PDB file of N, CA and C in Angstrom:
ATOM      1  N   MET A  24     -44.033  49.769 -38.343  1.00  0.00           N
ATOM      2  CA  MET A  24     -43.651  50.127 -37.024  1.00  0.00           C
ATOM      3  C   MET A  24     -45.151  49.760 -36.065  1.00  0.00           C
ATOM      4  N   ILE A  25     -45.076  49.234 -35.145  1.00  0.00           N
ATOM      5  CA  ILE A  25     -45.845  49.047 -34.292  1.00  0.00           C
ATOM      6  C   ILE A  25     -45.814  49.683 -32.849  1.00  0.00           C
ATOM      7  N   PHE A  26     -46.992  50.195 -32.284  1.00  0.00           N
ATOM      8  CA  PHE A  26     -46.775  50.940 -31.104  1.00  0.00           C
ATOM      9  C   PHE A  26     -47.980  50.203 -29.990  1.00  0.00           C
ATOM     10  N   ILE A  27     -47.287  49.673 -29.095  1.00  0.00           N
ATOM     11  CA  ILE A  27     -48.023  48.855 -28.007  1.00  0.00           C
ATOM     12  C   ILE A  27     -48.205  49.766 -26.578  1.00  0.00           C
ATOM     13  N   ASP A  28     -49.333  49.938 -26.429  1.00  0.00           N
ATOM     14  CA  ASP A  28     -49.890  50.622 -25.294  1.00  0.00           C
ATOM     15  C   ASP A  28     -51.016  50.286 -24.731  1.00  0.00           C
ATOM     16  N   GLY A  29     -51.038  48.819 -24.304  1.00  0.00           N
ATOM     17  CA  GLY A  29     -52.347  48.247 -24.037  1.00  0.00           C
ATOM     18  C   GLY A  29     -52.182  47.824 -22.599  1.00  0.00           C
ATOM     19  N   ASN A  30     -52.749  46.586 -22.517  1.00  0.00           N
ATOM     20  CA  ASN A  30     -52.719  45.918 -21.112  1.00  0.00           C
ATOM     21  C   ASN A  30     -51.611  46.020 -20.350  1.00  0.00           C
ATOM     22  N   HIS A  31     -51.773  46.237 -19.012  1.00  0.00           N
ATOM     23  CA  HIS A  31     -50.185  46.616 -18.425  1.00  0.00           C
ATOM     24  C   HIS A  31     -50.080  45.269 -17.233  1.00  0.00           C
ATOM     25  N   ASP A  32     -51.087  44.478 -17.303  1.00  0.00           N
ATOM     26  CA  ASP A  32     -51.088  43.422 -16.134  1.00  0.00           C
ATOM     27  C   ASP A  32     -51.080  42.067 -16.930  1.00  0.00           C
ATOM     28  N   GLY A  33     -50.438  41.081 -15.951  1.00  0.00           N
ATOM     29  CA  GLY A  33     -50.675  39.725 -16.367  1.00  0.00           C
ATOM     30  C   GLY A  33     -49.957  39.214 -17.474  1.00  0.00           C
ATOM     31  N   ASP A  34     -50.446  38.626 -18.167  1.00  0.00           N
ATOM     32  CA  ASP A  34     -49.979  38.107 -19.810  1.00  0.00           C
ATOM     33  C   ASP A  34     -50.443  39.020 -20.930  1.00  0.00           C
ATOM     34  N   GLY A  35     -51.367  40.134 -20.643  1.00  0.00           N
ATOM     35  CA  GLY A  35     -51.799  40.801 -21.547  1.00  0.00           C
ATOM     36  C   GLY A  35     -50.540  41.533 -22.565  1.00  0.00           C
ATOM     37  N   PRO A  36     -49.412  42.118 -21.996  1.00  0.00           N
ATOM     38  CA  PRO A  36     -48.404  42.803 -22.551  1.00  0.00           C
ATOM     39  C   PRO A  36     -47.538  41.614 -23.532  1.00  0.00           C
ATOM     40  N   ILE A  37     -47.262  40.457 -23.023  1.00  0.00           N
ATOM     41  CA  ILE A  37     -46.507  39.427 -23.785  1.00  0.00           C
ATOM     42  C   ILE A  37     -47.505  38.938 -24.494  1.00  0.00           C
ATOM     43  N   ASN A  38     -48.736  38.832 -24.502  1.00  0.00           N
ATOM     44  CA  ASN A  38     -49.458  38.478 -25.702  1.00  0.00           C
ATOM     45  C   ASN A  38     -49.705  39.160 -26.765  1.00  0.00           C
ATOM     46  N   ASP A  39     -49.543  40.492 -26.421  1.00  0.00           N
ATOM     47  CA  ASP A  39     -49.624  41.605 -27.453  1.00  0.00           C
ATOM     48  C   ASP A  39     -48.434  41.603 -28.141  1.00  0.00           C
ATOM     49  N   ALA A  40     -47.242  41.436 -27.662  1.00  0.00           N
ATOM     50  CA  ALA A  40     -46.108  41.269 -28.439  1.00  0.00           C
ATOM     51  C   ALA A  40     -46.159  40.087 -29.420  1.00  0.00           C
ATOM     52  N   ILE A  41     -46.402  38.831 -28.731  1.00  0.00           N
ATOM     53  CA  ILE A  41     -46.599  37.620 -29.589  1.00  0.00           C
ATOM     54  C   ILE A  41     -47.513  38.022 -30.930  1.00  0.00           C
ATOM     55  N   SER A  42     -48.612  38.436 -30.595  1.00  0.00           N
ATOM     56  CA  SER A  42     -49.624  38.580 -31.462  1.00  0.00           C
ATOM     57  C   SER A  42     -49.178  39.898 -32.730  1.00  0.00           C
ATOM     58  N   CYS A  43     -48.330  40.832 -32.281  1.00  0.00           N
ATOM     59  CA  CYS A  43     -47.923  41.821 -33.456  1.00  0.00           C
ATOM     60  C   CYS A  43     -46.798  41.192 -34.128  1.00  0.00           C
ATOM     61  N   ALA A  44     -45.936  40.260 -33.496  1.00  0.00           N
ATOM     62  CA  ALA A  44     -44.645  40.047 -34.073  1.00  0.00           C
ATOM     63  C   ALA A  44     -44.714  39.474 -35.543  1.00  0.00           C
ATOM     64  N   GLU A  45     -45.794  38.780 -35.805  1.00  0.00           N
ATOM     65  CA  GLU A  45     -45.828  38.013 -37.013  1.00  0.00           C
ATOM     66  C   GLU A  45     -46.235  39.120 -38.316  1.00  0.00           C
ATOM     67  N   TYR A  46     -46.662  40.372 -37.738  1.00  0.00           N
ATOM     68  CA  TYR A  46     -47.048  41.211 -38.512  1.00  0.00           C
ATOM     69  C   TYR A  46     -45.925  42.438 -39.038  1.00  0.00           C
ATOM     70  N   VAL A  47     -44.985  42.446 -38.218  1.00  0.00           N
ATOM     71  CA  VAL A  47     -43.805  43.503 -38.481  1.00  0.00           C
ATOM     72  C   VAL A  47     -42.846  42.911 -39.622  1.00  0.00           C
ATOM     73  N   ALA A  48     -42.836  44.032 -40.587  1.00  0.00           N
ATOM     74  CA  ALA A  48     -41.848  43.997 -41.747  1.00  0.00           C
ATOM     75  C   ALA A  48     -40.509  43.308 -41.338  1.00  0.00           C
ATOM     76  N   GLU A  49     -39.850  42.878 -42.480  1.00  0.00           N
ATOM     77  CA  GLU A  49     -38.396  42.404 -41.960  1.00  0.00           C
ATOM     78  C   GLU A  49     -37.449  43.534 -41.503  1.00  0.00           C
ATOM     79  N   ASP A  50     -37.899  44.746 -42.159  1.00  0.00           N
ATOM     80  CA  ASP A  50     -37.134  46.106 -41.654  1.00  0.00           C
ATOM     81  C   ASP A  50     -38.218  46.797 -40.681  1.00  0.00           C
ATOM     82  N   GLY A  51     -38.329  46.299 -39.690  1.00  0.00           N
ATOM     83  CA  GLY A  51     -39.400  47.029 -38.733  1.00  0.00           C
ATOM     84  C   GLY A  51     -39.121  47.131 -37.432  1.00  0.00           C
ATOM     85  N   MET A  52     -39.758  47.872 -36.491  1.00  0.00           N
ATOM     86  CA  MET A  52     -39.787  47.966 -35.090  1.00  0.00           C
ATOM     87  C   MET A  52     -40.882  48.046 -34.412  1.00  0.00           C
ATOM     88  N   VAL A  53     -40.920  47.782 -33.258  1.00  0.00           N
ATOM     89  CA  VAL A  53     -41.994  47.694 -32.213  1.00  0.00           C
ATOM     90  C   VAL A  53     -41.469  48.649 -30.924  1.00  0.00           C
ATOM     91  N   PHE A  54     -42.636  49.414 -31.007  1.00  0.00           N
ATOM     92  CA  PHE A  54     -42.409  50.457 -29.551  1.00  0.00           C
ATOM     93  C   PHE A  54     -43.247  49.953 -28.534  1.00  0.00           C
ATOM     94  N   PHE A  55     -42.702  50.015 -27.094  1.00  0.00           N
ATOM     95  CA  PHE A  55     -43.459  49.766 -25.947  1.00  0.00           C
ATOM     96  C   PHE A  55     -43.662  51.009 -25.171  1.00  0.00           C
ATOM     97  N   HIS A  56     -44.729  51.137 -24.596  1.00  0.00           N
ATOM     98  CA  HIS A  56     -44.908  52.127 -23.751  1.00  0.00           C
ATOM     99  C   HIS A  56     -45.091  51.936 -22.280  1.00  0.00           C
ATOM    100  N   ASP A  57     -44.560  52.436 -21.110  1.00  0.00           N
ATOM    101  CA  ASP A  57     -44.991  52.142 -19.844  1.00  0.00           C
ATOM    102  C   ASP A  57     -44.177  50.760 -19.177  1.00  0.00           C
ATOM    103  N   LEU A  58     -42.813  50.852 -19.491  1.00  0.00           N
ATOM    104  CA  LEU A  58     -42.042  49.712 -19.272  1.00  0.00           C
ATOM    105  C   LEU A  58     -41.689  49.835 -17.773  1.00  0.00           C
ATOM    106  N   VAL A  59     -42.294  50.716 -17.032  1.00  0.00           N
ATOM    107  CA  VAL A  59     -41.832  50.760 -15.531  1.00  0.00           C
ATOM    108  C   VAL A  59     -42.743  49.832 -14.903  1.00  0.00           C
ATOM    109  N   PHE A  60     -43.867  49.049 -15.630  1.00  0.00           N
ATOM    110  CA  PHE A  60     -44.634  48.113 -15.329  1.00  0.00           C
ATOM    111  C   PHE A  60     -43.860  46.572 -15.565  1.00  0.00           C
ATOM    112  N   PRO A  61     -43.114  45.773 -14.728  1.00  0.00           N
ATOM    113  CA  PRO A  61     -42.734  44.625 -14.807  1.00  0.00           C
ATOM    114  C   PRO A  61     -43.451  43.701 -16.235  1.00  0.00           C
ATOM    115  N   ALA A  62     -44.929  43.977 -15.999  1.00  0.00           N
ATOM    116  CA  ALA A  62     -45.591  42.897 -16.969  1.00  0.00           C
ATOM    117  C   ALA A  62     -45.419  43.525 -18.513  1.00  0.00           C
ATOM    118  N   VAL A  63     -45.154  44.708 -18.480  1.00  0.00           N
ATOM    119  CA  VAL A  63     -45.115  45.634 -19.966  1.00  0.00           C
ATOM    120  C   VAL A  63     -43.685  45.111 -20.574  1.00  0.00           C
ATOM    121  N   ALA A  64     -42.622  45.009 -19.602  1.00  0.00           N
ATOM    122  CA  ALA A  64     -41.289  44.887 -19.969  1.00  0.00           C
ATOM    123  C   ALA A  64     -41.214  43.168 -20.300  1.00  0.00           C
ATOM    124  N   ARG A  65     -42.098  42.281 -20.090  1.00  0.00           N
ATOM    125  CA  ARG A  65     -42.122  40.803 -20.530  1.00  0.00           C
ATOM    126  C   ARG A  65     -42.408  41.054 -22.100  1.00  0.00           C
ATOM    127  N   GLY A  66     -43.001  42.050 -22.650  1.00  0.00           N
ATOM    128  CA  GLY A  66     -43.365  42.261 -24.051  1.00  0.00           C
ATOM    129  C   GLY A  66     -42.099  42.468 -24.511  1.00  0.00           C
ATOM    130  N   LEU A  67     -41.310  43.401 -24.172  1.00  0.00           N
ATOM    131  CA  LEU A  67     -39.938  43.672 -24.822  1.00  0.00           C
ATOM    132  C   LEU A  67     -38.889  42.696 -24.597  1.00  0.00           C
ATOM    133  N   ASN A  68     -38.883  41.881 -23.654  1.00  0.00           N
ATOM    134  CA  ASN A  68     -38.018  40.715 -23.287  1.00  0.00           C
ATOM    135  C   ASN A  68     -38.457  39.690 -24.414  1.00  0.00           C
ATOM    136  N   TYR A  69     -39.513  39.652 -24.686  1.00  0.00           N
ATOM    137  CA  TYR A  69     -39.971  38.372 -25.790  1.00  0.00           C
ATOM    138  C   TYR A  69     -39.250  38.689 -27.162  1.00  0.00           C
ATOM    139  N   PHE A  70     -39.162  39.874 -27.446  1.00  0.00           N
ATOM    140  CA  PHE A  70     -38.606  40.280 -28.607  1.00  0.00           C
ATOM    141  C   PHE A  70     -36.904  40.133 -28.468  1.00  0.00           C
ATOM    142  N   ARG A  71     -36.405  40.537 -27.490  1.00  0.00           N
ATOM    143  CA  ARG A  71     -34.824  40.112 -27.045  1.00  0.00           C
ATOM    144  C   ARG A  71     -34.712  38.776 -27.374  1.00  0.00           C
ATOM    145  N   GLU A  72     -35.595  37.996 -26.475  1.00  0.00           N
ATOM    146  CA  GLU A  72     -35.149  36.362 -26.638  1.00  0.00           C
ATOM    147  C   GLU A  72     -35.507  35.796 -27.940  1.00  0.00           C
ATOM    148  N   ILE A  73     -36.141  36.360 -29.040  1.00  0.00           N
ATOM    149  CA  ILE A  73     -36.183  35.745 -30.282  1.00  0.00           C
ATOM    150  C   ILE A  73     -35.213  36.427 -31.220  1.00  0.00           C
ATOM    151  N   GLY A  74     -34.258  37.084 -30.511  1.00  0.00           N
ATOM    152  CA  GLY A  74     -33.117  37.731 -31.264  1.00  0.00           C
ATOM    153  C   GLY A  74     -33.008  39.144 -31.950  1.00  0.00           C
ATOM    154  N   TRP A  75     -34.147  39.821 -31.717  1.00  0.00           N
ATOM    155  CA  TRP A  75     -34.450  41.327 -32.013  1.00  0.00           C
ATOM    156  C   TRP A  75     -33.261  42.012 -31.234  1.00  0.00           C
ATOM    157  N   ASN A  76     -33.030  43.232 -31.758  1.00  0.00           N
ATOM    158  CA  ASN A  76     -32.280  44.271 -31.150  1.00  0.00           C
ATOM    159  C   ASN A  76     -33.306  44.957 -30.270  1.00  0.00           C
ATOM    160  N   THR A  77     -32.938  45.555 -28.799  1.00  0.00           N
ATOM    161  CA  THR A  77     -33.637  46.124 -28.055  1.00  0.00           C
ATOM    162  C   THR A  77     -33.167  47.544 -27.442  1.00  0.00           C
ATOM    163  N   ARG A  78     -33.918  48.230 -27.045  1.00  0.00           N
ATOM    164  CA  ARG A  78     -33.336  49.551 -26.538  1.00  0.00           C
ATOM    165  C   ARG A  78     -34.373  50.109 -25.589  1.00  0.00           C
ATOM    166  N   ILE A  79     -34.059  50.792 -24.356  1.00  0.00           N
ATOM    167  CA  ILE A  79     -35.095  51.531 -23.584  1.00  0.00           C
ATOM    168  C   ILE A  79     -34.832  52.880 -23.619  1.00  0.00           C
ATOM    169  N   TYR A  80     -35.771  53.702 -23.551  1.00  0.00           N
ATOM    170  CA  TYR A  80     -35.609  55.347 -23.527  1.00  0.00           C
ATOM    171  C   TYR A  80     -35.997  55.735 -22.148  1.00  0.00           C
ATOM    172  N   HIS A  81     -35.120  56.693 -21.617  1.00  0.00           N
ATOM    173  CA  HIS A  81     -35.504  57.104 -20.354  1.00  0.00           C
ATOM    174  C   HIS A  81     -36.686  58.250 -20.588  1.00  0.00           C
ATOM    175  N   THR A  82     -37.901  57.958 -20.391  1.00  0.00           N
ATOM    176  CA  THR A  82     -38.795  59.123 -20.414  1.00  0.00           C
ATOM    177  C   THR A  82     -39.573  58.769 -19.051  1.00  0.00           C
ATOM    178  N   GLN A  83     -40.611  59.711 -18.767  1.00  0.00           N
ATOM    179  CA  GLN A  83     -41.396  59.385 -17.603  1.00  0.00           C
ATOM    180  C   GLN A  83     -41.746  57.933 -17.266  1.00  0.00           C
ATOM    181  N   GLN A  84     -42.469  57.333 -18.094  1.00  0.00           N
ATOM    182  CA  GLN A  84     -42.832  56.198 -18.063  1.00  0.00           C
ATOM    183  C   GLN A  84     -42.060  55.181 -18.506  1.00  0.00           C
ATOM    184  N   ILE A  85     -40.791  55.455 -19.129  1.00  0.00           N
ATOM    185  CA  ILE A  85     -39.813  54.415 -19.654  1.00  0.00           C
ATOM    186  C   ILE A  85     -40.388  53.742 -20.975  1.00  0.00           C
ATOM    187  N   MET A  86     -39.915  53.973 -22.174  1.00  0.00           N
ATOM    188  CA  MET A  86     -40.286  53.499 -23.232  1.00  0.00           C
ATOM    189  C   MET A  86     -39.251  52.481 -23.933  1.00  0.00           C
ATOM    190  N   GLY A  87     -39.489  51.706 -24.704  1.00  0.00           N
ATOM    191  CA  GLY A  87     -38.537  50.692 -25.324  1.00  0.00           C
ATOM    192  C   GLY A  87     -38.817  50.391 -26.767  1.00  0.00           C
ATOM    193  N   VAL A  88     -37.907  49.980 -27.501  1.00  0.00           N
ATOM    194  CA  VAL A  88     -38.053  49.469 -28.843  1.00  0.00           C
ATOM    195  C   VAL A  88     -37.432  48.545 -29.200  1.00  0.00           C
ATOM    196  N   ALA A  89     -38.040  47.454 -30.067  1.00  0.00           N
ATOM    197  CA  ALA A  89     -37.306  46.284 -30.642  1.00  0.00           C
ATOM    198  C   ALA A  89     -37.134  46.297 -32.021  1.00  0.00           C
ATOM    199  N   TRP A  90     -36.436  46.092 -32.645  1.00  0.00           N
ATOM    200  CA  TRP A  90     -36.083  45.995 -34.199  1.00  0.00           C
ATOM    201  C   TRP A  90     -35.434  45.258 -34.806  1.00  0.00           C
ATOM    202  N   ARG A  91     -35.490  45.005 -35.993  1.00  0.00           N
ATOM    203  CA  ARG A  91     -34.888  43.961 -36.852  1.00  0.00           C
ATOM    204  C   ARG A  91     -34.736  44.693 -38.315  1.00  0.00           C
ATOM    205  N   GLY A  92     -33.477  44.036 -38.876  1.00  0.00           N
ATOM    206  CA  GLY A  92     -33.404  44.248 -40.274  1.00  0.00           C
ATOM    207  C   GLY A  92     -32.658  45.714 -40.480  1.00  0.00           C
ATOM    208  N   ALA A  93     -32.724  46.045 -41.548  1.00  0.00           N
ATOM    209  CA  ALA A  93     -32.050  47.394 -41.930  1.00  0.00           C
ATOM    210  C   ALA A  93     -32.737  48.499 -41.660  1.00  0.00           C
ATOM    211  N   ILE A  94     -32.757  48.925 -40.488  1.00  0.00           N
ATOM    212  CA  ILE A  94     -33.757  50.180 -39.930  1.00  0.00           C
ATOM    213  C   ILE A  94     -32.917  50.518 -38.467  1.00  0.00           C
ATOM    214  N   ASP A  95     -32.797  51.748 -38.224  1.00  0.00           N
ATOM    215  CA  ASP A  95     -32.115  52.267 -36.772  1.00  0.00           C
ATOM    216  C   ASP A  95     -33.494  52.817 -36.195  1.00  0.00           C
ATOM    217  N   PRO A  96     -33.586  52.799 -34.700  1.00  0.00           N
ATOM    218  CA  PRO A  96     -34.414  53.179 -33.972  1.00  0.00           C
ATOM    219  C   PRO A  96     -34.006  54.721 -33.954  1.00  0.00           C
ATOM    220  N   PRO A  97     -34.979  55.646 -33.569  1.00  0.00           N
ATOM    221  CA  PRO A  97     -34.608  56.875 -33.299  1.00  0.00           C
ATOM    222  C   PRO A  97     -33.673  57.011 -31.948  1.00  0.00           C
ATOM    223  N   GLU A  98     -32.786  58.177 -32.103  1.00  0.00           N
ATOM    224  CA  GLU A  98     -32.115  58.125 -30.616  1.00  0.00           C
ATOM    225  C   GLU A  98     -32.839  58.951 -29.715  1.00  0.00           C
ATOM    226  N   HIS A  99     -32.452  59.226 -28.429  1.00  0.00           N
ATOM    227  CA  HIS A  99     -33.366  59.821 -27.566  1.00  0.00           C
ATOM    228  C   HIS A  99     -32.021  60.129 -26.476  1.00  0.00           C
ATOM    229  N   ILE A 100     -32.029  61.460 -26.230  1.00  0.00           N
ATOM    230  CA  ILE A 100     -31.128  61.981 -25.011  1.00  0.00           C
ATOM    231  C   ILE A 100     -31.936  62.276 -23.771  1.00  0.00           C
ATOM    232  N   PRO A 101     -32.070  61.541 -22.543  1.00  0.00           N
ATOM    233  CA  PRO A 101     -32.912  61.804 -21.616  1.00  0.00           C
ATOM    234  C   PRO A 101     -32.688  63.103 -21.049  1.00  0.00           C
ATOM    235  N   ASP A 102     -33.592  63.794 -20.476  1.00  0.00           N
ATOM    236  CA  ASP A 102     -33.613  65.163 -19.916  1.00  0.00           C
ATOM    237  C   ASP A 102     -32.495  64.975 -18.777  1.00  0.00           C
ATOM    238  N   PRO A 103     -31.755  66.111 -19.060  1.00  0.00           N
ATOM    239  CA  PRO A 103     -30.673  66.024 -17.939  1.00  0.00           C
ATOM    240  C   PRO A 103     -30.975  66.525 -16.497  1.00  0.00           C
ATOM    241  N   ARG A 104     -32.076  67.287 -16.690  1.00  0.00           N
ATOM    242  CA  ARG A 104     -32.367  67.767 -15.306  1.00  0.00           C
ATOM    243  C   ARG A 104     -32.957  66.723 -14.181  1.00  0.00           C
ATOM    244  N   PHE A 105     -33.130  65.607 -14.801  1.00  0.00           N
ATOM    245  CA  PHE A 105     -33.694  64.613 -13.743  1.00  0.00           C
ATOM    246  C   PHE A 105     -32.451  63.500 -13.655  1.00  0.00           C
ATOM    247  N   GLU A 106     -32.376  62.827 -12.564  1.00  0.00           N
ATOM    248  CA  GLU A 106     -31.766  61.708 -12.275  1.00  0.00           C
ATOM    249  C   GLU A 106     -32.709  60.661 -12.483  1.00  0.00           C
ATOM    250  N   TRP A 107     -32.003  59.790 -13.530  1.00  0.00           N
ATOM    251  CA  TRP A 107     -33.315  58.715 -13.950  1.00  0.00           C
ATOM    252  C   TRP A 107     -32.755  57.312 -13.313  1.00  0.00           C
ATOM    253  N   ASP A 108     -33.700  56.539 -12.806  1.00  0.00           N
ATOM    254  CA  ASP A 108     -33.323  55.487 -11.986  1.00  0.00           C
ATOM    255  C   ASP A 108     -33.861  54.434 -12.862  1.00  0.00           C
ATOM    256  N   ILE A 109     -33.177  53.242 -13.011  1.00  0.00           N
ATOM    257  CA  ILE A 109     -33.256  52.151 -13.951  1.00  0.00           C
ATOM    258  C   ILE A 109     -34.168  51.432 -12.917  1.00  0.00           C
ATOM    259  N   PRO A 110     -35.380  50.592 -13.121  1.00  0.00           N
ATOM    260  CA  PRO A 110     -36.106  49.755 -12.326  1.00  0.00           C
ATOM    261  C   PRO A 110     -35.194  48.523 -12.683  1.00  0.00           C
ATOM    262  N   PRO A 111     -35.087  47.508 -11.496  1.00  0.00           N
ATOM    263  CA  PRO A 111     -34.402  46.223 -11.728  1.00  0.00           C
ATOM    264  C   PRO A 111     -34.581  45.463 -12.832  1.00  0.00           C
ATOM    265  N   HIS A 112     -36.047  45.492 -13.108  1.00  0.00           N
ATOM    266  CA  HIS A 112     -36.375  44.611 -14.280  1.00  0.00           C
ATOM    267  C   HIS A 112     -35.762  44.980 -15.496  1.00  0.00           C
ATOM    268  N   LEU A 113     -35.198  46.110 -15.575  1.00  0.00           N
ATOM    269  CA  LEU A 113     -34.845  46.738 -17.048  1.00  0.00           C
ATOM    270  C   LEU A 113     -33.362  46.699 -17.216  1.00  0.00           C
ATOM    271  N   ASN A 114     -32.650  46.559 -16.201  1.00  0.00           N
ATOM    272  CA  ASN A 114     -31.155  46.593 -15.891  1.00  0.00           C
ATOM    273  C   ASN A 114     -30.313  45.913 -17.142  1.00  0.00           C
ATOM    274  N   MET A 115     -31.018  45.138 -17.640  1.00  0.00           N
ATOM    275  CA  MET A 115     -30.076  44.236 -18.922  1.00  0.00           C
ATOM    276  C   MET A 115     -30.123  45.074 -20.067  1.00  0.00           C
ATOM    277  N   TYR A 116     -30.810  46.222 -20.012  1.00  0.00           N
ATOM    278  CA  TYR A 116     -31.123  46.959 -21.587  1.00  0.00           C
ATOM    279  C   TYR A 116     -29.993  48.011 -21.673  1.00  0.00           C
ATOM    280  N   ASP A 117     -29.530  47.859 -22.978  1.00  0.00           N
ATOM    281  CA  ASP A 117     -28.977  49.405 -23.115  1.00  0.00           C
ATOM    282  C   ASP A 117     -30.077  50.463 -23.396  1.00  0.00           C
ATOM    283  N   GLY A 118     -29.628  51.829 -23.202  1.00  0.00           N
ATOM    284  CA  GLY A 118     -30.432  52.756 -23.386  1.00  0.00           C
ATOM    285  C   GLY A 118     -30.096  53.818 -24.362  1.00  0.00           C
ATOM    286  N   SER A 119     -30.936  54.423 -24.971  1.00  0.00           N
ATOM    287  CA  SER A 119     -30.566  55.693 -25.918  1.00  0.00           C
ATOM    288  C   SER A 119     -29.670  56.764 -25.308  1.00  0.00           C
ATOM    289  N   GLY A 120     -28.720  57.065 -25.664  1.00  0.00           N
ATOM    290  CA  GLY A 120     -28.105  58.134 -25.111  1.00  0.00           C
ATOM    291  C   GLY A 120     -27.062  57.823 -23.968  1.00  0.00           C
ATOM    292  N   PHE A 121     -27.072  56.596 -23.648  1.00  0.00           N
ATOM    293  CA  PHE A 121     -26.173  56.135 -22.371  1.00  0.00           C
ATOM    294  C   PHE A 121     -26.451  54.597 -22.404  1.00  0.00           C
ATOM    295  N   LEU A 122     -25.457  54.008 -21.817  1.00  0.00           N
ATOM    296  CA  LEU A 122     -25.210  52.541 -21.565  1.00  0.00           C
ATOM    297  C   LEU A 122     -25.689  52.270 -20.132  1.00  0.00           C
ATOM    298  N   ILE A 123     -26.508  51.218 -19.825  1.00  0.00           N
ATOM    299  CA  ILE A 123     -26.993  50.815 -18.634  1.00  0.00           C
ATOM    300  C   ILE A 123     -25.853  49.723 -17.938  1.00  0.00           C
TER     301      ILE A 123
END
C-alpha cells in the first residue's frame, strides 16, 4: 500500500503517481488525499488510464484509491449528516457506499 499526500499543484501529483506505480505489488493499492484539487486527481486518473480499479471516498478533502490484483479496498460510508457535492473533475468515478 502506498499513500500519496504530496505536492498539490502542477505535474507534482501525476509525477508522484508515475514514480510510485512501479513499486506497487501485483496485489496492491495506492491511496490519494486531497482529490478536491484537480491536479491531485490527475494522479488517480493516471492509474485509471493504465487499467487499475479506482474509487473515491467522500471525506472532507475527498480521498481516492487505485488498486489491482486480488485485493479489495476498504469500504466507506459517507457521513449522512452532510450533503456531499462531487467536483466536476471527479464525476466519472464510483464512490464507496454509493455510485456517482
